[in-house]
Short mmCIF file of N, CA and C in Angstrom, two decimals:
data_model
loop_
_atom_site.label_atom_id
_atom_site.label_comp_id
_atom_site.label_asym_id
_atom_site.label_seq_id
_atom_site.Cartn_x
_atom_site.Cartn_y
_atom_site.Cartn_z
N UNK A 59 146.67 1.86 -109.48
CA UNK A 59 146.07 3.09 -109.02
C UNK A 59 144.57 2.92 -108.93
N UNK A 60 143.99 3.32 -107.81
CA UNK A 60 142.55 3.23 -107.64
C UNK A 60 141.91 4.57 -108.01
N UNK A 61 140.93 4.50 -108.93
CA UNK A 61 140.24 5.71 -109.35
C UNK A 61 139.23 6.12 -108.30
N UNK A 62 139.02 7.42 -108.13
CA UNK A 62 138.00 7.85 -107.17
C UNK A 62 136.62 7.38 -107.65
N UNK A 63 135.77 7.07 -106.69
CA UNK A 63 134.42 6.65 -107.05
C UNK A 63 133.67 7.81 -107.66
N UNK A 64 132.94 7.48 -108.72
CA UNK A 64 132.17 8.50 -109.41
C UNK A 64 130.89 8.79 -108.65
N UNK A 65 130.53 10.06 -108.58
CA UNK A 65 129.29 10.47 -107.95
C UNK A 65 128.12 9.90 -108.75
N UNK A 66 127.17 9.31 -108.06
CA UNK A 66 126.00 8.78 -108.75
C UNK A 66 125.11 9.94 -109.18
N UNK A 67 124.80 9.99 -110.47
CA UNK A 67 124.03 11.09 -111.01
C UNK A 67 122.53 10.87 -110.96
N UNK A 68 122.10 9.64 -110.97
CA UNK A 68 120.69 9.34 -111.04
C UNK A 68 120.11 9.05 -109.65
N UNK A 69 118.80 9.19 -109.52
CA UNK A 69 118.10 8.93 -108.27
C UNK A 69 118.14 7.43 -107.98
N UNK A 70 118.69 7.06 -106.86
CA UNK A 70 118.85 5.66 -106.48
C UNK A 70 117.50 4.96 -106.42
N UNK A 71 117.38 3.82 -107.11
CA UNK A 71 116.18 3.01 -107.08
C UNK A 71 115.07 3.45 -108.03
N UNK A 72 115.27 4.53 -108.76
CA UNK A 72 114.24 5.02 -109.68
C UNK A 72 114.42 4.33 -111.03
N UNK A 73 113.32 3.88 -111.62
CA UNK A 73 113.34 3.24 -112.94
C UNK A 73 113.25 4.33 -114.00
N UNK A 74 114.37 4.64 -114.63
CA UNK A 74 114.44 5.72 -115.63
C UNK A 74 113.90 5.31 -117.00
N UNK A 75 113.24 4.15 -117.08
CA UNK A 75 112.53 3.80 -118.31
C UNK A 75 111.02 3.95 -118.09
N UNK A 76 110.63 4.36 -116.91
CA UNK A 76 109.19 4.48 -116.64
C UNK A 76 108.63 5.78 -117.21
N UNK A 77 107.33 5.79 -117.40
CA UNK A 77 106.66 6.97 -117.91
C UNK A 77 106.86 8.12 -116.93
N UNK A 78 107.47 9.19 -117.43
CA UNK A 78 107.71 10.37 -116.60
C UNK A 78 108.21 11.50 -117.49
N UNK A 79 108.24 12.69 -116.92
CA UNK A 79 108.83 13.86 -117.57
C UNK A 79 110.19 14.10 -116.96
N UNK A 80 111.19 14.33 -117.81
CA UNK A 80 112.56 14.52 -117.36
C UNK A 80 113.11 15.82 -117.94
N UNK A 81 113.72 16.63 -117.08
CA UNK A 81 114.45 17.82 -117.52
C UNK A 81 115.89 17.39 -117.68
N UNK A 82 116.45 17.61 -118.87
CA UNK A 82 117.79 17.14 -119.19
C UNK A 82 118.65 18.31 -119.65
N UNK A 83 119.91 18.31 -119.21
CA UNK A 83 120.91 19.26 -119.71
C UNK A 83 122.16 18.47 -120.07
N UNK A 84 122.64 18.71 -121.28
CA UNK A 84 123.89 18.09 -121.71
C UNK A 84 124.80 19.19 -122.23
N UNK A 85 126.05 19.17 -121.79
CA UNK A 85 127.02 20.22 -122.13
C UNK A 85 128.10 19.71 -123.07
N UNK A 86 128.58 20.61 -123.90
CA UNK A 86 129.73 20.33 -124.75
C UNK A 86 130.96 20.24 -123.84
N UNK A 87 131.90 19.36 -124.20
CA UNK A 87 133.13 19.21 -123.43
C UNK A 87 133.82 20.56 -123.26
N UNK A 88 134.23 20.87 -122.05
CA UNK A 88 134.91 22.12 -121.69
C UNK A 88 134.05 23.35 -121.95
N UNK A 89 132.74 23.14 -122.14
CA UNK A 89 131.77 24.23 -122.36
C UNK A 89 132.15 25.14 -123.53
N UNK A 90 132.78 24.54 -124.54
CA UNK A 90 133.17 25.29 -125.73
C UNK A 90 131.90 25.63 -126.52
N UNK A 91 131.79 26.86 -126.97
CA UNK A 91 130.62 27.33 -127.73
C UNK A 91 130.77 26.93 -129.19
N UNK A 92 130.04 25.90 -129.59
CA UNK A 92 130.16 25.39 -130.96
C UNK A 92 128.83 25.36 -131.72
N UNK A 93 127.71 25.63 -131.05
CA UNK A 93 126.40 25.47 -131.69
C UNK A 93 125.84 26.76 -132.27
N UNK A 94 126.55 27.86 -132.12
CA UNK A 94 126.07 29.14 -132.63
C UNK A 94 126.26 30.20 -131.57
N UNK A 95 125.46 31.27 -131.67
CA UNK A 95 125.60 32.36 -130.72
C UNK A 95 124.25 32.99 -130.42
N UNK A 96 124.20 33.66 -129.29
CA UNK A 96 123.00 34.39 -128.91
C UNK A 96 123.16 35.81 -129.43
N UNK A 97 122.19 36.24 -130.24
CA UNK A 97 122.19 37.58 -130.82
C UNK A 97 120.85 38.23 -130.47
N UNK A 98 120.91 39.37 -129.79
CA UNK A 98 119.69 40.07 -129.39
C UNK A 98 118.71 39.15 -128.67
N UNK A 99 119.24 38.37 -127.74
CA UNK A 99 118.47 37.45 -126.89
C UNK A 99 117.80 36.31 -127.65
N UNK A 100 118.29 36.03 -128.86
CA UNK A 100 117.79 34.91 -129.65
C UNK A 100 118.96 34.01 -130.04
N UNK A 101 118.75 32.72 -129.95
CA UNK A 101 119.78 31.77 -130.33
C UNK A 101 119.83 31.63 -131.84
N UNK A 102 121.00 31.87 -132.41
CA UNK A 102 121.24 31.71 -133.84
C UNK A 102 122.10 30.47 -134.03
N UNK A 103 121.49 29.38 -134.47
CA UNK A 103 122.21 28.12 -134.64
C UNK A 103 123.09 28.16 -135.87
N UNK A 104 124.30 27.62 -135.73
CA UNK A 104 125.14 27.39 -136.90
C UNK A 104 124.87 25.96 -137.39
N UNK A 105 125.68 25.45 -138.32
CA UNK A 105 125.40 24.12 -138.85
C UNK A 105 125.52 23.03 -137.79
N UNK A 106 126.39 23.23 -136.81
CA UNK A 106 126.53 22.23 -135.75
C UNK A 106 125.35 22.30 -134.78
N UNK A 107 124.88 23.51 -134.52
CA UNK A 107 123.69 23.68 -133.68
C UNK A 107 122.46 23.10 -134.35
N UNK A 108 122.39 23.24 -135.67
CA UNK A 108 121.26 22.65 -136.42
C UNK A 108 121.29 21.12 -136.31
N UNK A 109 122.48 20.55 -136.31
CA UNK A 109 122.60 19.10 -136.13
C UNK A 109 122.13 18.71 -134.74
N UNK A 110 122.55 19.47 -133.72
CA UNK A 110 122.13 19.18 -132.34
C UNK A 110 120.61 19.24 -132.22
N UNK A 111 120.00 20.23 -132.86
CA UNK A 111 118.53 20.35 -132.83
C UNK A 111 117.87 19.22 -133.63
N UNK A 112 118.41 18.94 -134.80
CA UNK A 112 117.87 17.86 -135.65
C UNK A 112 117.87 16.53 -134.90
N UNK A 113 118.97 16.23 -134.20
CA UNK A 113 119.07 14.96 -133.50
C UNK A 113 118.19 14.92 -132.26
N UNK A 114 117.93 16.07 -131.65
CA UNK A 114 116.98 16.10 -130.53
C UNK A 114 115.61 15.67 -131.06
N UNK A 115 115.21 16.21 -132.20
CA UNK A 115 113.93 15.84 -132.80
C UNK A 115 113.93 14.41 -133.31
N UNK A 116 115.10 13.91 -133.69
CA UNK A 116 115.25 12.53 -134.13
C UNK A 116 114.81 11.54 -133.05
N UNK A 117 115.01 11.91 -131.80
CA UNK A 117 114.63 11.02 -130.69
C UNK A 117 113.16 10.62 -130.77
N UNK A 118 112.28 11.58 -131.05
CA UNK A 118 110.85 11.26 -131.11
C UNK A 118 110.51 10.44 -132.35
N UNK A 119 111.29 10.59 -133.41
CA UNK A 119 111.06 9.80 -134.61
C UNK A 119 111.57 8.37 -134.43
N UNK A 120 112.69 8.24 -133.78
CA UNK A 120 113.32 6.94 -133.57
C UNK A 120 112.62 6.10 -132.51
N UNK A 121 112.11 6.76 -131.48
CA UNK A 121 111.50 6.08 -130.35
C UNK A 121 110.08 6.61 -130.16
N UNK A 122 109.08 5.86 -130.59
CA UNK A 122 107.71 6.37 -130.60
C UNK A 122 107.14 6.68 -129.22
N UNK A 123 107.76 6.21 -128.17
CA UNK A 123 107.30 6.49 -126.82
C UNK A 123 107.93 7.76 -126.24
N UNK A 124 108.78 8.43 -127.01
CA UNK A 124 109.39 9.69 -126.57
C UNK A 124 108.55 10.85 -127.06
N UNK A 125 108.20 11.73 -126.12
CA UNK A 125 107.49 12.97 -126.43
C UNK A 125 108.42 14.10 -126.02
N UNK A 126 108.67 15.02 -126.94
CA UNK A 126 109.53 16.16 -126.64
C UNK A 126 108.68 17.36 -126.29
N UNK A 127 109.07 18.04 -125.26
CA UNK A 127 108.40 19.27 -124.83
C UNK A 127 109.38 20.41 -125.14
N UNK A 128 109.39 21.43 -124.32
CA UNK A 128 110.26 22.59 -124.55
C UNK A 128 111.73 22.14 -124.58
N UNK A 129 112.50 22.76 -125.49
CA UNK A 129 113.94 22.52 -125.53
C UNK A 129 114.60 23.74 -126.14
N UNK A 130 115.90 23.85 -125.90
CA UNK A 130 116.68 24.90 -126.53
C UNK A 130 118.11 24.41 -126.71
N UNK A 131 118.65 24.67 -127.89
CA UNK A 131 120.07 24.43 -128.14
C UNK A 131 120.75 25.76 -127.91
N UNK A 132 121.66 25.80 -126.96
CA UNK A 132 122.41 27.00 -126.62
C UNK A 132 123.82 26.88 -127.22
N UNK A 133 124.66 27.91 -127.13
CA UNK A 133 125.99 27.83 -127.75
C UNK A 133 126.82 26.63 -127.30
N UNK A 134 126.67 26.19 -126.04
CA UNK A 134 127.51 25.10 -125.56
C UNK A 134 126.78 24.04 -124.74
N UNK A 135 125.46 24.05 -124.81
CA UNK A 135 124.68 23.04 -124.10
C UNK A 135 123.28 22.95 -124.68
N UNK A 136 122.59 21.90 -124.29
CA UNK A 136 121.20 21.68 -124.70
C UNK A 136 120.38 21.43 -123.44
N UNK A 137 119.25 22.14 -123.35
CA UNK A 137 118.26 21.90 -122.29
C UNK A 137 117.01 21.34 -122.96
N UNK A 138 116.37 20.38 -122.34
CA UNK A 138 115.11 19.91 -122.89
C UNK A 138 114.29 19.15 -121.87
N UNK A 139 113.00 19.14 -122.12
CA UNK A 139 112.09 18.28 -121.35
C UNK A 139 111.72 17.13 -122.27
N UNK A 140 112.05 15.94 -121.83
CA UNK A 140 111.79 14.72 -122.57
C UNK A 140 110.83 13.88 -121.74
N UNK A 141 109.81 13.36 -122.37
CA UNK A 141 108.83 12.52 -121.69
C UNK A 141 108.88 11.12 -122.27
N UNK A 142 108.90 10.14 -121.39
CA UNK A 142 108.70 8.76 -121.80
C UNK A 142 107.23 8.47 -121.54
N UNK A 143 106.50 8.12 -122.61
CA UNK A 143 105.05 7.92 -122.52
C UNK A 143 104.64 6.77 -123.43
N UNK A 144 104.46 5.62 -122.83
CA UNK A 144 104.07 4.45 -123.60
C UNK A 144 102.73 4.64 -124.30
N UNK A 145 101.85 5.44 -123.71
CA UNK A 145 100.54 5.70 -124.32
C UNK A 145 100.66 6.53 -125.59
N UNK A 146 101.80 7.18 -125.82
CA UNK A 146 102.00 7.99 -127.03
C UNK A 146 101.94 7.14 -128.29
N UNK A 147 102.21 5.85 -128.16
CA UNK A 147 102.14 4.96 -129.31
C UNK A 147 100.81 4.22 -129.35
N UNK A 148 99.92 4.56 -128.41
CA UNK A 148 98.56 4.06 -128.47
C UNK A 148 98.33 2.66 -127.98
N UNK A 149 99.30 2.06 -127.32
CA UNK A 149 99.09 0.68 -126.86
C UNK A 149 99.50 0.48 -125.41
N UNK A 150 99.52 1.54 -124.64
CA UNK A 150 99.84 1.38 -123.23
C UNK A 150 101.23 0.84 -123.01
N UNK A 151 101.38 -0.06 -122.09
CA UNK A 151 102.70 -0.52 -121.68
C UNK A 151 103.25 -1.66 -122.52
N UNK A 152 102.50 -2.22 -123.45
CA UNK A 152 102.98 -3.37 -124.21
C UNK A 152 103.41 -2.94 -125.61
N UNK A 153 104.66 -2.59 -125.77
CA UNK A 153 105.17 -2.19 -127.08
C UNK A 153 105.56 -3.40 -127.93
N UNK A 154 105.54 -4.58 -127.37
CA UNK A 154 106.02 -5.74 -128.11
C UNK A 154 105.12 -6.06 -129.29
N UNK A 155 103.89 -5.57 -129.29
CA UNK A 155 102.97 -5.87 -130.38
C UNK A 155 103.08 -4.88 -131.53
N UNK A 156 103.85 -3.83 -131.39
CA UNK A 156 103.93 -2.79 -132.41
C UNK A 156 104.97 -3.14 -133.47
N UNK A 157 104.55 -3.17 -134.71
CA UNK A 157 105.44 -3.45 -135.83
C UNK A 157 106.13 -2.19 -136.31
N UNK A 158 107.07 -2.32 -137.26
CA UNK A 158 107.87 -1.19 -137.70
C UNK A 158 107.04 -0.06 -138.32
N UNK A 159 105.89 -0.37 -138.88
CA UNK A 159 105.06 0.68 -139.48
C UNK A 159 103.80 0.91 -138.67
N UNK A 160 103.78 0.43 -137.43
CA UNK A 160 102.63 0.62 -136.58
C UNK A 160 101.71 -0.59 -136.54
N UNK A 161 101.93 -1.56 -137.43
CA UNK A 161 101.08 -2.74 -137.42
C UNK A 161 101.47 -3.63 -136.25
N UNK A 162 100.57 -4.47 -135.82
CA UNK A 162 100.87 -5.32 -134.67
C UNK A 162 101.43 -6.65 -135.11
N UNK A 163 102.13 -7.31 -134.20
CA UNK A 163 102.61 -8.66 -134.40
C UNK A 163 103.88 -8.82 -135.21
N UNK A 164 104.62 -7.75 -135.48
CA UNK A 164 105.81 -7.86 -136.32
C UNK A 164 107.10 -8.07 -135.53
N UNK A 165 107.12 -7.71 -134.27
CA UNK A 165 108.32 -7.86 -133.47
C UNK A 165 108.19 -9.07 -132.58
N UNK A 166 109.29 -9.72 -132.25
CA UNK A 166 109.23 -10.78 -131.25
C UNK A 166 108.74 -10.19 -129.93
N UNK A 167 108.17 -11.01 -129.09
CA UNK A 167 107.56 -10.51 -127.85
C UNK A 167 108.56 -9.84 -126.92
N UNK A 168 109.83 -10.07 -127.10
CA UNK A 168 110.82 -9.47 -126.19
C UNK A 168 111.27 -8.08 -126.62
N UNK A 169 110.83 -7.57 -127.78
CA UNK A 169 111.30 -6.26 -128.21
C UNK A 169 110.16 -5.49 -128.84
N UNK A 170 110.21 -4.19 -129.03
CA UNK A 170 111.31 -3.35 -128.62
C UNK A 170 111.23 -3.03 -127.14
N UNK A 171 112.36 -2.85 -126.55
CA UNK A 171 112.43 -2.49 -125.14
C UNK A 171 112.36 -0.97 -125.00
N UNK A 172 111.80 -0.52 -123.90
CA UNK A 172 111.81 0.90 -123.60
C UNK A 172 113.20 1.24 -123.11
N UNK A 173 113.83 2.20 -123.76
CA UNK A 173 115.17 2.62 -123.34
C UNK A 173 115.06 3.49 -122.09
N UNK A 174 116.09 3.43 -121.27
CA UNK A 174 116.15 4.31 -120.11
C UNK A 174 116.51 5.71 -120.57
N UNK A 175 116.35 6.67 -119.70
CA UNK A 175 116.73 8.04 -120.02
C UNK A 175 118.21 8.10 -120.40
N UNK A 176 119.06 7.40 -119.68
CA UNK A 176 120.50 7.39 -120.00
C UNK A 176 120.75 6.82 -121.39
N UNK A 177 120.04 5.77 -121.77
CA UNK A 177 120.20 5.19 -123.10
C UNK A 177 119.72 6.15 -124.18
N UNK A 178 118.61 6.85 -123.92
CA UNK A 178 118.11 7.82 -124.90
C UNK A 178 119.09 8.97 -125.09
N UNK A 179 119.60 9.52 -123.99
CA UNK A 179 120.55 10.62 -124.10
C UNK A 179 121.86 10.12 -124.70
N UNK A 180 122.23 8.89 -124.39
CA UNK A 180 123.42 8.30 -125.01
C UNK A 180 123.25 8.20 -126.52
N UNK A 181 122.07 7.78 -126.99
CA UNK A 181 121.81 7.71 -128.42
C UNK A 181 121.86 9.10 -129.04
N UNK A 182 121.29 10.09 -128.35
CA UNK A 182 121.33 11.47 -128.83
C UNK A 182 122.78 11.95 -128.96
N UNK A 183 123.55 11.77 -127.91
CA UNK A 183 124.93 12.27 -127.92
C UNK A 183 125.79 11.53 -128.94
N UNK A 184 125.60 10.23 -129.09
CA UNK A 184 126.38 9.45 -130.04
C UNK A 184 126.08 9.88 -131.48
N UNK A 185 124.80 9.98 -131.82
CA UNK A 185 124.45 10.34 -133.20
C UNK A 185 124.82 11.79 -133.49
N UNK A 186 124.65 12.67 -132.53
CA UNK A 186 125.02 14.07 -132.71
C UNK A 186 126.52 14.20 -132.94
N UNK A 187 127.30 13.53 -132.11
CA UNK A 187 128.76 13.57 -132.23
C UNK A 187 129.20 13.08 -133.61
N UNK A 188 128.66 11.96 -134.03
CA UNK A 188 129.03 11.39 -135.33
C UNK A 188 128.74 12.37 -136.46
N UNK A 189 127.56 12.98 -136.45
CA UNK A 189 127.18 13.90 -137.53
C UNK A 189 127.97 15.20 -137.47
N UNK A 190 128.23 15.71 -136.28
CA UNK A 190 129.01 16.95 -136.16
C UNK A 190 130.45 16.73 -136.62
N UNK A 191 131.03 15.60 -136.25
CA UNK A 191 132.39 15.30 -136.72
C UNK A 191 132.41 15.15 -138.23
N UNK A 192 131.39 14.50 -138.81
CA UNK A 192 131.32 14.34 -140.26
C UNK A 192 131.14 15.68 -140.96
N UNK A 193 130.53 16.66 -140.26
CA UNK A 193 130.31 17.99 -140.83
C UNK A 193 131.54 18.89 -140.69
N UNK A 194 132.62 18.37 -140.08
CA UNK A 194 133.87 19.13 -140.07
C UNK A 194 134.42 19.51 -138.72
N UNK A 195 133.68 19.33 -137.65
CA UNK A 195 134.20 19.67 -136.32
C UNK A 195 134.73 18.39 -135.69
N UNK A 196 135.91 17.97 -136.16
CA UNK A 196 136.44 16.65 -135.83
C UNK A 196 136.80 16.48 -134.36
N UNK A 197 137.05 17.57 -133.65
CA UNK A 197 137.40 17.47 -132.24
C UNK A 197 136.21 17.56 -131.30
N UNK A 198 134.99 17.54 -131.84
CA UNK A 198 133.79 17.72 -131.01
C UNK A 198 133.60 16.55 -130.05
N UNK A 199 133.20 16.88 -128.83
CA UNK A 199 132.75 15.85 -127.88
C UNK A 199 131.85 16.48 -126.83
N UNK A 200 131.01 15.65 -126.27
CA UNK A 200 130.13 16.07 -125.18
C UNK A 200 130.84 15.86 -123.86
N UNK A 201 130.47 16.62 -122.87
CA UNK A 201 130.90 16.37 -121.50
C UNK A 201 130.35 15.01 -121.08
N UNK A 202 131.08 14.30 -120.28
CA UNK A 202 130.64 13.00 -119.80
C UNK A 202 129.36 13.16 -119.00
N UNK A 203 128.45 12.24 -119.16
CA UNK A 203 127.18 12.20 -118.45
C UNK A 203 126.28 13.37 -118.84
N UNK A 204 125.29 13.66 -118.04
CA UNK A 204 124.36 14.75 -118.27
C UNK A 204 123.62 15.00 -116.96
N UNK A 205 122.99 16.15 -116.87
CA UNK A 205 122.19 16.46 -115.69
C UNK A 205 120.74 16.10 -115.99
N UNK A 206 120.05 15.52 -115.02
CA UNK A 206 118.62 15.28 -115.19
C UNK A 206 117.88 15.61 -113.91
N UNK A 207 116.62 15.89 -114.08
CA UNK A 207 115.72 16.15 -112.96
C UNK A 207 114.36 15.55 -113.33
N UNK A 208 113.81 14.75 -112.45
CA UNK A 208 112.48 14.17 -112.68
C UNK A 208 111.45 15.25 -112.33
N UNK A 209 110.60 15.57 -113.27
CA UNK A 209 109.57 16.59 -113.05
C UNK A 209 108.37 15.92 -112.39
N UNK A 210 108.04 16.36 -111.19
CA UNK A 210 107.05 15.65 -110.40
C UNK A 210 105.68 16.31 -110.31
N UNK A 211 105.58 17.56 -110.74
CA UNK A 211 104.26 18.21 -110.67
C UNK A 211 104.16 19.32 -111.72
N UNK A 212 102.94 19.81 -111.88
CA UNK A 212 102.67 20.81 -112.92
C UNK A 212 103.42 22.11 -112.67
N UNK A 213 103.50 22.54 -111.42
CA UNK A 213 104.20 23.78 -111.12
C UNK A 213 105.68 23.68 -111.50
N UNK A 214 106.30 22.56 -111.18
CA UNK A 214 107.71 22.35 -111.55
C UNK A 214 107.86 22.32 -113.07
N UNK A 215 106.91 21.68 -113.75
CA UNK A 215 106.96 21.62 -115.22
C UNK A 215 106.99 23.02 -115.82
N UNK A 216 106.07 23.88 -115.38
CA UNK A 216 105.99 25.22 -115.96
C UNK A 216 107.20 26.08 -115.60
N UNK A 217 107.72 25.90 -114.41
CA UNK A 217 108.93 26.64 -114.01
C UNK A 217 110.12 26.23 -114.88
N UNK A 218 110.29 24.94 -115.09
CA UNK A 218 111.39 24.44 -115.92
C UNK A 218 111.19 24.82 -117.37
N UNK A 219 109.97 24.69 -117.87
CA UNK A 219 109.69 25.08 -119.26
C UNK A 219 110.02 26.55 -119.49
N UNK A 220 109.61 27.41 -118.55
CA UNK A 220 109.90 28.84 -118.69
C UNK A 220 111.40 29.11 -118.63
N UNK A 221 112.13 28.37 -117.78
CA UNK A 221 113.58 28.50 -117.70
C UNK A 221 114.21 28.16 -119.06
N UNK A 222 113.77 27.06 -119.66
CA UNK A 222 114.31 26.64 -120.95
C UNK A 222 114.03 27.69 -122.02
N UNK A 223 112.79 28.11 -122.11
CA UNK A 223 112.40 29.04 -123.17
C UNK A 223 113.04 30.42 -123.02
N UNK A 224 113.35 30.82 -121.78
CA UNK A 224 113.97 32.13 -121.57
C UNK A 224 115.50 32.06 -121.53
N UNK A 225 116.05 30.87 -121.74
CA UNK A 225 117.50 30.70 -121.64
C UNK A 225 118.29 31.64 -122.56
N UNK A 226 117.91 31.83 -123.82
CA UNK A 226 118.70 32.74 -124.67
C UNK A 226 118.75 34.17 -124.15
N UNK A 227 117.65 34.68 -123.63
CA UNK A 227 117.66 36.06 -123.15
C UNK A 227 118.47 36.22 -121.86
N UNK A 228 118.70 35.14 -121.15
CA UNK A 228 119.49 35.18 -119.91
C UNK A 228 120.91 34.66 -120.11
N UNK A 229 121.31 34.47 -121.37
CA UNK A 229 122.61 33.88 -121.67
C UNK A 229 123.78 34.55 -120.96
N UNK A 230 123.89 35.88 -120.92
CA UNK A 230 125.06 36.48 -120.25
C UNK A 230 125.16 36.11 -118.77
N UNK A 231 124.05 35.73 -118.15
CA UNK A 231 124.05 35.35 -116.73
C UNK A 231 124.06 33.83 -116.53
N UNK A 232 124.06 33.07 -117.61
CA UNK A 232 123.94 31.62 -117.54
C UNK A 232 125.20 30.99 -116.95
N UNK A 233 125.01 29.98 -116.12
CA UNK A 233 126.16 29.30 -115.51
C UNK A 233 126.98 28.53 -116.54
N UNK A 234 126.42 28.30 -117.72
CA UNK A 234 127.13 27.57 -118.77
C UNK A 234 127.89 28.51 -119.70
N UNK A 235 127.67 29.81 -119.52
CA UNK A 235 128.28 30.80 -120.41
C UNK A 235 129.77 30.90 -120.16
N UNK A 236 130.52 30.91 -121.23
CA UNK A 236 131.97 31.02 -121.12
C UNK A 236 132.45 31.98 -122.21
N UNK A 237 132.99 33.06 -121.82
CA UNK A 237 133.51 34.02 -122.81
C UNK A 237 134.74 33.40 -123.48
N UNK A 238 134.80 33.54 -124.79
CA UNK A 238 135.99 33.05 -125.52
C UNK A 238 136.74 34.19 -126.14
#
């Protein structure tokens, strides 16, 4: 049996490890609401939502070239603006000289490599899944892949940031909302 070809999600020919701002959305499998609930237009995270938020912040701790901007954990999805910025670690494009505690010369010249956006979101989803399952939601899984948009100008940045920050108050109208 031949499987149908999968739609390409990423922009053809674009290097997703390059310095840029990316708007990312990742949904829970079947859009099941597991991260908490919106109460009076505010997101109230439960323990699984706290894990999703914790692991989003983990990205900037784990990868010094990741800068996190606006984000929100919603009942069944996460929106965020993630920036890859080699200058955030203070050495421009050559991360090979950065040691584990910030000192130079500790890593071989071939590492660490800048992860692509897909690799970063994969690390986020993998670690989040592992921790959520360990916390008791054994059937948890993310929807395959994720949505991304390359932010190309300041106007787009502010529009997307405002969308993210206002997401809880617009939850009843959200395309990800699913009544249970």
